[in-house]
């Protein structure tokens, strides 16, 4: 689960990590009030208006409605903040991470303008190769880290945390000095990294990325941006974090899937897939690609493919406007094929069928299941193997 920058910064501040002063605003008037308040507190008229969407690259992004305007803007004075807020709120911001359709901005962060001397990069995440939390740091702050990894991989420093002892002080110092810092600033950086690692651990994050982390003119180390995501499987331990979820930022179909306990990921292709088991789902997507089409989704109905779940899954798939065909690939083990066939028939009767449907069943009672599908009055085609089924649906969808 992802959260907004302002929510991430609130969590970081509670962990003792320095962040700029800021207030979230949902309207131009709230933005104005926040600006007046910040100016009074900081004594500075320089403010930053930051679009809050679940995507990075906002600074370099552009609004569809205002092609000259970026998603992060430094301005002077409360009136300028209000004016800008009026333009940004309700407009669609396109960044390299949103895709061409962009995302509507519904919240803004009004933040004090910082005196930036240096922009650095620090992140905590899980390294799947070592199976350990890794802290990454780089002098190339403010840039996309993927680009740095591509062009200058040597500029990304890493330390791996031993879960038995946590981040050791020397590791934090190693990163701080590795970034070219010295003296007091290096010590502040080491402290910052220690707190970041602790926050990552305590909050069960999947990713905690500070880009940029800045050194101010006064030598302070401050998190200027915060990209925070959490391990969904650990959210039950953090009910207050779960409350930070912004459903307007999530795919409505994926939210619906969560309610029915289905693993669903919306993709760009045209062949809807309904499969039981994540591995089988991956194999099904591969074979669709092999025959020249693209999957419209990843969907794992899980082990207990009951009539209710199959129906819910069907509704999800068929609601997809880009759909040109459906491939059902189910292996009946504990759940017998005839029960699955019954589920598919019930779902098709309820939801209707506007595109071709190919079903491949295998496993317990497969003959009985296939016979039920073939003898029904519904236009359902059966496949004799995964290869046969995939080939058929790709052909028919063309
Ligand atoms: P994104 O990564 O989505 O582009 P950031 O929060 O990193 O958004 O902001 C982009 C850039 O805007 C930063 O690299 C920094 O140069 C500038 N910026 C952001 N917040 C502030 C601030 N509070 N004061 C001064 N400059 C800022
Ligand atoms: Mg950033």
XYZ file of C-alpha atoms and ligand atoms in Angstrom:
426
model
C 0.000 0.000 0.000
C 1.247 3.448 -0.931
C 0.566 6.696 0.882
C 0.965 10.360 -0.017
C 4.114 12.397 0.594
C 2.451 14.473 3.332
C 1.316 11.345 5.181
C 4.785 9.839 4.889
C 6.335 13.007 6.269
C 3.953 12.976 9.240
C 5.045 9.414 10.030
C 8.726 10.338 9.631
C 8.343 13.378 11.881
C 6.804 11.147 14.553
C 9.934 8.946 14.309
C 12.141 11.976 14.949
C 13.224 12.466 11.342
C 13.586 16.134 10.287
C 11.090 17.291 7.636
C 10.121 20.817 6.515
C 7.096 22.482 8.091
C 4.016 21.931 5.969
C 0.238 21.559 5.895
C -2.027 19.578 3.591
C -4.794 21.463 1.741
C -7.861 20.173 -0.086
C -9.042 23.558 -1.471
C -7.557 26.876 -2.615
C -8.857 28.539 0.552
C -7.225 25.910 2.750
C -4.005 26.402 0.785
C -4.171 30.140 1.438
C -4.761 29.639 5.161
C -1.892 27.136 5.336
C 0.403 29.616 3.587
C -0.497 32.474 5.959
C 0.143 30.176 8.894
C 3.514 28.959 7.565
C 4.694 32.488 6.809
C 3.843 33.495 10.373
C 5.691 30.480 11.788
C 8.831 30.590 9.618
C 9.080 34.299 8.856
C 9.680 33.464 5.201
C 7.408 34.180 2.230
C 9.000 31.429 0.144
C 6.644 28.460 -0.087
C 6.362 25.337 -2.171
C 3.065 24.019 -3.511
C 3.320 20.269 -4.030
C 0.769 18.083 -5.822
C -0.053 14.989 -3.807
C -0.460 11.949 -6.038
C 0.811 8.395 -5.668
C 3.512 8.877 -8.295
C 6.937 10.432 -8.457
C 8.502 12.760 -11.002
C 6.007 15.471 -10.066
C 8.527 18.306 -10.308
C 9.269 17.528 -13.944
C 5.674 16.499 -14.715
C 3.184 18.805 -16.451
C -0.541 19.458 -16.045
C -2.738 18.579 -19.006
C -4.775 21.743 -18.429
C -1.698 23.939 -17.839
C 1.161 22.718 -20.050
C 3.642 25.211 -18.537
C 2.961 24.210 -14.950
C 4.873 21.502 -13.071
C 3.526 19.498 -10.137
C 5.930 21.076 -7.600
C 6.242 24.846 -7.658
C 8.148 27.362 -5.531
C 6.277 30.661 -5.051
C 6.332 33.780 -2.893
C 3.435 34.828 -0.683
C 0.044 33.435 0.317
C -1.855 34.961 -2.629
C 0.430 33.242 -5.124
C -0.141 29.963 -3.266
C -3.908 30.381 -3.502
C -3.732 31.217 -7.189
C -1.580 28.181 -7.911
C -3.749 25.889 -5.779
C -6.780 26.968 -7.828
C -4.988 25.826 -10.984
C -3.561 22.560 -9.634
C -6.557 21.166 -7.734
C -8.848 19.236 -10.023
C -6.280 19.268 -12.846
C -4.511 16.213 -14.216
C -0.795 15.837 -13.662
C 1.198 13.689 -16.084
C 4.618 12.440 -14.904
C 6.900 9.668 -16.147
C 5.355 7.463 -13.474
C 1.641 8.138 -14.077
C 1.468 7.016 -17.698
C 0.017 9.316 -20.391
C -3.439 9.422 -18.763
C -2.017 11.189 -15.682
C -3.604 11.549 -12.263
C -6.052 14.097 -10.921
C -4.629 16.233 -8.117
C -7.045 16.384 -5.175
C -4.682 17.345 -2.366
C -1.759 19.736 -2.079
C 1.063 20.042 0.379
C 1.916 23.637 1.236
C 5.480 23.567 2.481
C 8.115 25.997 3.664
C 10.715 26.702 0.969
C 14.041 25.238 2.055
C 17.475 26.706 1.474
C 18.981 23.766 -0.402
C 22.762 23.415 -0.572
C 22.964 19.788 -1.700
C 20.389 17.221 -2.872
C 21.182 13.608 -1.952
C 19.337 10.287 -2.147
C 18.672 7.818 0.660
C 16.279 4.871 0.690
C 15.531 1.768 2.691
C 14.077 -1.221 0.906
C 14.143 -5.010 0.784
C 16.919 -6.490 -1.347
C 15.396 -9.705 -2.658
C 18.796 -11.138 -3.550
C 20.199 -10.983 -0.014
C 16.772 -11.183 1.638
C 17.767 -8.260 3.841
C 16.793 -4.669 4.339
C 19.216 -2.528 2.404
C 19.997 1.151 2.774
C 20.932 2.831 -0.482
C 22.502 6.259 -0.680
C 23.686 8.408 -3.536
C 25.036 11.870 -4.223
C 22.708 11.987 -7.246
C 19.700 13.326 -5.345
C 16.633 14.623 -7.150
C 17.218 12.280 -10.102
C 15.374 9.063 -10.870
C 17.403 6.397 -9.076
C 16.687 3.914 -11.882
C 18.541 6.244 -14.257
C 21.503 6.482 -11.888
C 21.543 2.692 -11.552
C 21.680 2.477 -15.336
C 24.260 5.147 -16.131
C 26.397 5.377 -12.959
C 25.804 2.288 -10.814
C 29.000 3.034 -8.850
C 27.302 6.152 -7.514
C 24.825 4.090 -5.493
C 26.206 3.050 -2.106
C 24.573 0.157 -0.286
C 24.708 -1.412 3.129
C 22.884 -4.584 4.058
C 21.278 -4.905 7.485
C 21.756 -8.071 9.510
C 18.291 -8.726 10.985
C 19.803 -10.061 14.205
C 21.513 -6.788 15.117
C 19.915 -4.101 12.961
C 21.789 -1.253 11.298
C 25.124 -0.803 13.045
C 26.425 2.727 13.708
C 29.546 2.146 11.602
C 27.361 1.272 8.591
C 25.499 4.568 8.876
C 28.844 6.417 9.149
C 30.181 4.490 6.169
C 27.298 5.825 4.060
C 27.604 9.366 5.408
C 31.341 9.542 4.623
C 30.754 7.721 1.341
C 28.484 10.617 0.350
C 31.437 12.935 0.830
C 30.161 14.504 4.031
C 32.429 15.439 6.937
C 32.255 16.678 10.533
C 28.953 17.732 11.990
C 26.959 17.204 8.783
C 28.266 13.638 8.465
C 27.189 12.959 12.049
C 23.717 14.361 11.367
C 23.488 12.192 8.262
C 24.484 9.060 10.186
C 21.797 9.851 12.779
C 19.276 10.438 9.984
C 20.084 7.079 8.371
C 19.792 5.298 11.728
C 16.340 6.763 12.283
C 15.266 5.971 8.751
C 16.271 2.315 9.149
C 14.419 2.123 12.468
C 11.281 3.704 10.959
C 11.398 1.302 8.015
C 11.553 -1.640 10.368
C 8.996 -0.472 12.899
C 6.389 0.557 10.320
C 6.806 -2.619 8.185
C 7.606 -0.610 5.084
C 8.284 -2.093 1.682
C 10.016 1.088 0.570
C 11.026 4.296 2.278
C 12.671 6.597 -0.231
C 13.895 10.110 0.495
C 14.682 11.793 -2.802
C 15.940 14.359 -2.327
C 17.299 14.403 1.144
C 18.854 17.839 1.436
C 21.659 19.525 3.276
C 20.501 23.056 4.003
C 22.614 26.201 3.972
C 22.659 25.941 7.759
C 24.044 22.372 7.629
C 20.831 20.573 8.571
C 19.840 17.230 7.046
C 16.158 17.285 6.021
C 13.819 14.891 4.154
C 12.407 17.015 1.327
C 10.401 14.248 -0.298
C 9.089 10.944 1.069
C 7.891 7.971 -0.927
C 6.513 5.399 1.461
C 4.917 2.044 0.790
C 4.016 -0.758 3.155
C 4.049 -4.528 3.127
C 0.335 -5.366 2.689
C 0.765 -8.584 4.658
C 1.863 -6.605 7.719
C -0.848 -3.940 7.594
C -2.938 -5.784 10.163
C -0.316 -4.704 12.680
C -0.800 -1.028 11.794
C -4.478 -0.069 11.769
C -3.616 3.646 11.849
C -1.542 3.265 8.680
C -4.332 1.334 6.976
C -6.508 4.415 7.591
C -4.157 6.485 5.427
C -5.264 4.583 2.330
C -6.538 6.916 -0.404
C -8.986 4.850 -2.487
C -9.086 7.529 -5.211
C -5.443 6.661 -5.950
C -6.088 2.941 -6.291
C -7.380 0.975 -9.244
C -11.161 0.507 -8.619
C -11.072 -3.028 -10.041
C -8.161 -3.956 -7.767
C -10.046 -2.561 -4.752
C -13.116 -4.592 -5.716
C -10.932 -7.700 -6.071
C -9.539 -7.212 -2.583
C -13.090 -7.337 -1.174
C -13.638 -10.773 -2.751
C -10.176 -11.964 -1.672
C -8.954 -12.266 -5.243
C -5.419 -11.401 -6.337
C -5.975 -9.102 -9.295
C -3.687 -6.803 -11.199
C -4.975 -4.752 -14.109
C -2.712 -4.867 -17.204
C -2.699 -3.262 -20.663
C -3.608 -6.207 -22.922
C -6.917 -7.546 -24.286
C -7.205 -11.166 -23.089
C -8.837 -11.466 -19.673
C -7.462 -14.355 -17.611
C -9.065 -16.302 -14.787
C -6.734 -18.829 -13.223
C -6.315 -20.622 -9.905
C -2.831 -20.329 -8.485
C -0.282 -17.564 -9.018
C 2.215 -19.788 -10.840
C -0.434 -21.071 -13.222
C -1.577 -17.474 -13.772
C 1.965 -16.468 -14.749
C 2.262 -19.435 -17.117
C -1.107 -18.525 -18.658
C 0.001 -14.944 -19.247
C 3.237 -16.201 -20.811
C 1.465 -18.481 -23.248
C -0.971 -15.726 -24.281
C 2.050 -13.576 -25.111
C 3.658 -16.532 -26.885
C 0.725 -16.714 -29.280
C 0.934 -12.997 -29.993
C -1.637 -11.335 -27.711
C -1.316 -9.507 -24.386
C -3.054 -10.373 -21.084
C -5.611 -7.817 -19.816
C -5.028 -8.807 -16.211
C -3.430 -11.129 -13.742
C -6.111 -12.904 -11.731
C -5.642 -15.641 -9.197
C -8.956 -16.900 -7.801
C -7.044 -18.925 -5.205
C -7.412 -22.507 -4.090
C -11.069 -22.376 -3.109
C -12.545 -21.455 -6.485
C -16.158 -21.397 -5.239
C -19.135 -20.387 -7.379
C -19.193 -17.007 -5.570
C -15.530 -16.318 -6.203
C -15.671 -17.402 -9.809
C -18.680 -15.113 -10.320
C -16.930 -12.179 -8.614
C -13.853 -12.807 -10.748
C -15.956 -12.934 -13.888
C -17.618 -9.638 -13.072
C -14.227 -8.035 -12.591
C -12.830 -9.318 -15.861
C -15.865 -8.506 -17.994
C -16.105 -4.940 -16.653
C -12.799 -4.198 -18.385
C -13.525 -2.058 -21.496
C -10.375 -3.176 -23.342
C -11.398 -6.843 -23.225
C -11.468 -8.852 -26.478
C -11.497 -12.396 -25.134
C -11.466 -14.431 -21.917
C -9.344 -17.437 -21.082
C -10.293 -19.496 -18.034
C -7.556 -21.910 -17.025
C -8.358 -23.876 -13.910
C -6.789 -26.904 -12.377
C -9.297 -28.825 -10.302
C -7.750 -30.636 -7.382
C -9.645 -30.353 -4.114
C -12.105 -28.190 -6.030
C -13.481 -30.554 -8.645
C -13.801 -29.559 -12.312
C -17.577 -30.081 -12.390
C -17.974 -27.628 -9.517
C -15.817 -25.124 -11.375
C -17.831 -25.636 -14.569
C -20.972 -24.955 -12.569
C -19.393 -21.755 -11.277
C -18.379 -20.616 -14.756
C -21.868 -21.330 -16.132
C -23.546 -19.490 -13.264
C -21.202 -16.531 -13.705
C -21.766 -16.315 -17.458
C -25.549 -16.506 -16.964
C -25.394 -13.707 -14.417
C -22.882 -11.417 -16.060
C -23.452 -12.180 -19.746
C -20.845 -12.666 -22.431
C -19.852 -10.021 -25.005
C -16.498 -11.520 -26.029
C -15.348 -15.068 -26.826
C -14.676 -17.358 -23.855
C -12.362 -20.351 -23.876
C -12.191 -22.617 -20.853
C -9.468 -25.129 -20.134
C -10.084 -27.488 -17.251
C -7.782 -30.168 -15.976
C -7.832 -32.424 -12.933
C -10.452 -34.225 -10.880
C -13.743 -34.878 -12.737
C -12.456 -33.079 -15.826
C -14.646 -35.071 -18.261
C -17.775 -34.287 -16.294
C -16.844 -30.588 -16.141
C -16.104 -30.334 -19.854
C -19.338 -32.136 -20.763
C -21.320 -29.625 -18.677
C -19.729 -26.698 -20.522
C -20.117 -28.258 -23.947
C -23.748 -29.237 -23.465
C -24.799 -25.847 -22.157
C -26.666 -23.399 -24.385
C -23.954 -20.789 -23.743
C -21.237 -20.061 -26.276
C -18.350 -21.506 -24.327
C -15.423 -23.115 -26.117
C -13.311 -25.694 -24.345
C -9.602 -26.221 -24.825
C -7.961 -29.645 -24.710
C -4.677 -28.286 -23.346
C -3.311 -24.934 -22.200
C -1.609 -24.562 -25.571
C -4.812 -25.351 -27.469
C -6.901 -23.028 -25.280
C -4.458 -20.118 -25.543
C -4.164 -20.507 -29.298
C -7.962 -20.586 -29.660
C -8.622 -17.464 -27.586
C -5.871 -15.468 -29.292
C -7.292 -16.448 -32.720
C -10.887 -15.634 -31.746
C -10.026 -12.314 -30.169
C -8.333 -11.053 -33.326
P 9.116 14.665 -7.187
O 10.178 13.711 -6.771
O 7.794 14.016 -7.325
O 9.498 15.458 -8.407
P 9.974 16.318 -4.927
O 9.279 16.455 -3.639
O 11.221 15.516 -4.925
O 8.933 15.739 -6.001
O 10.273 17.772 -5.469
C 10.962 18.033 -6.683
C 12.029 19.099 -6.469
O 11.420 20.295 -5.974
C 13.053 18.719 -5.425
O 14.116 17.969 -5.991
C 13.494 20.072 -4.905
O 14.518 20.593 -5.758
C 12.258 20.936 -5.045
N 11.566 21.059 -3.743
C 10.666 20.212 -3.229
N 10.252 20.584 -2.000
C 10.922 21.722 -1.717
C 10.958 22.623 -0.591
N 10.201 22.403 0.486
N 11.797 23.680 -0.657
C 12.550 23.897 -1.757
N 12.564 23.121 -2.833
C 11.764 22.026 -2.838
Mg 11.352 13.386 -5.219
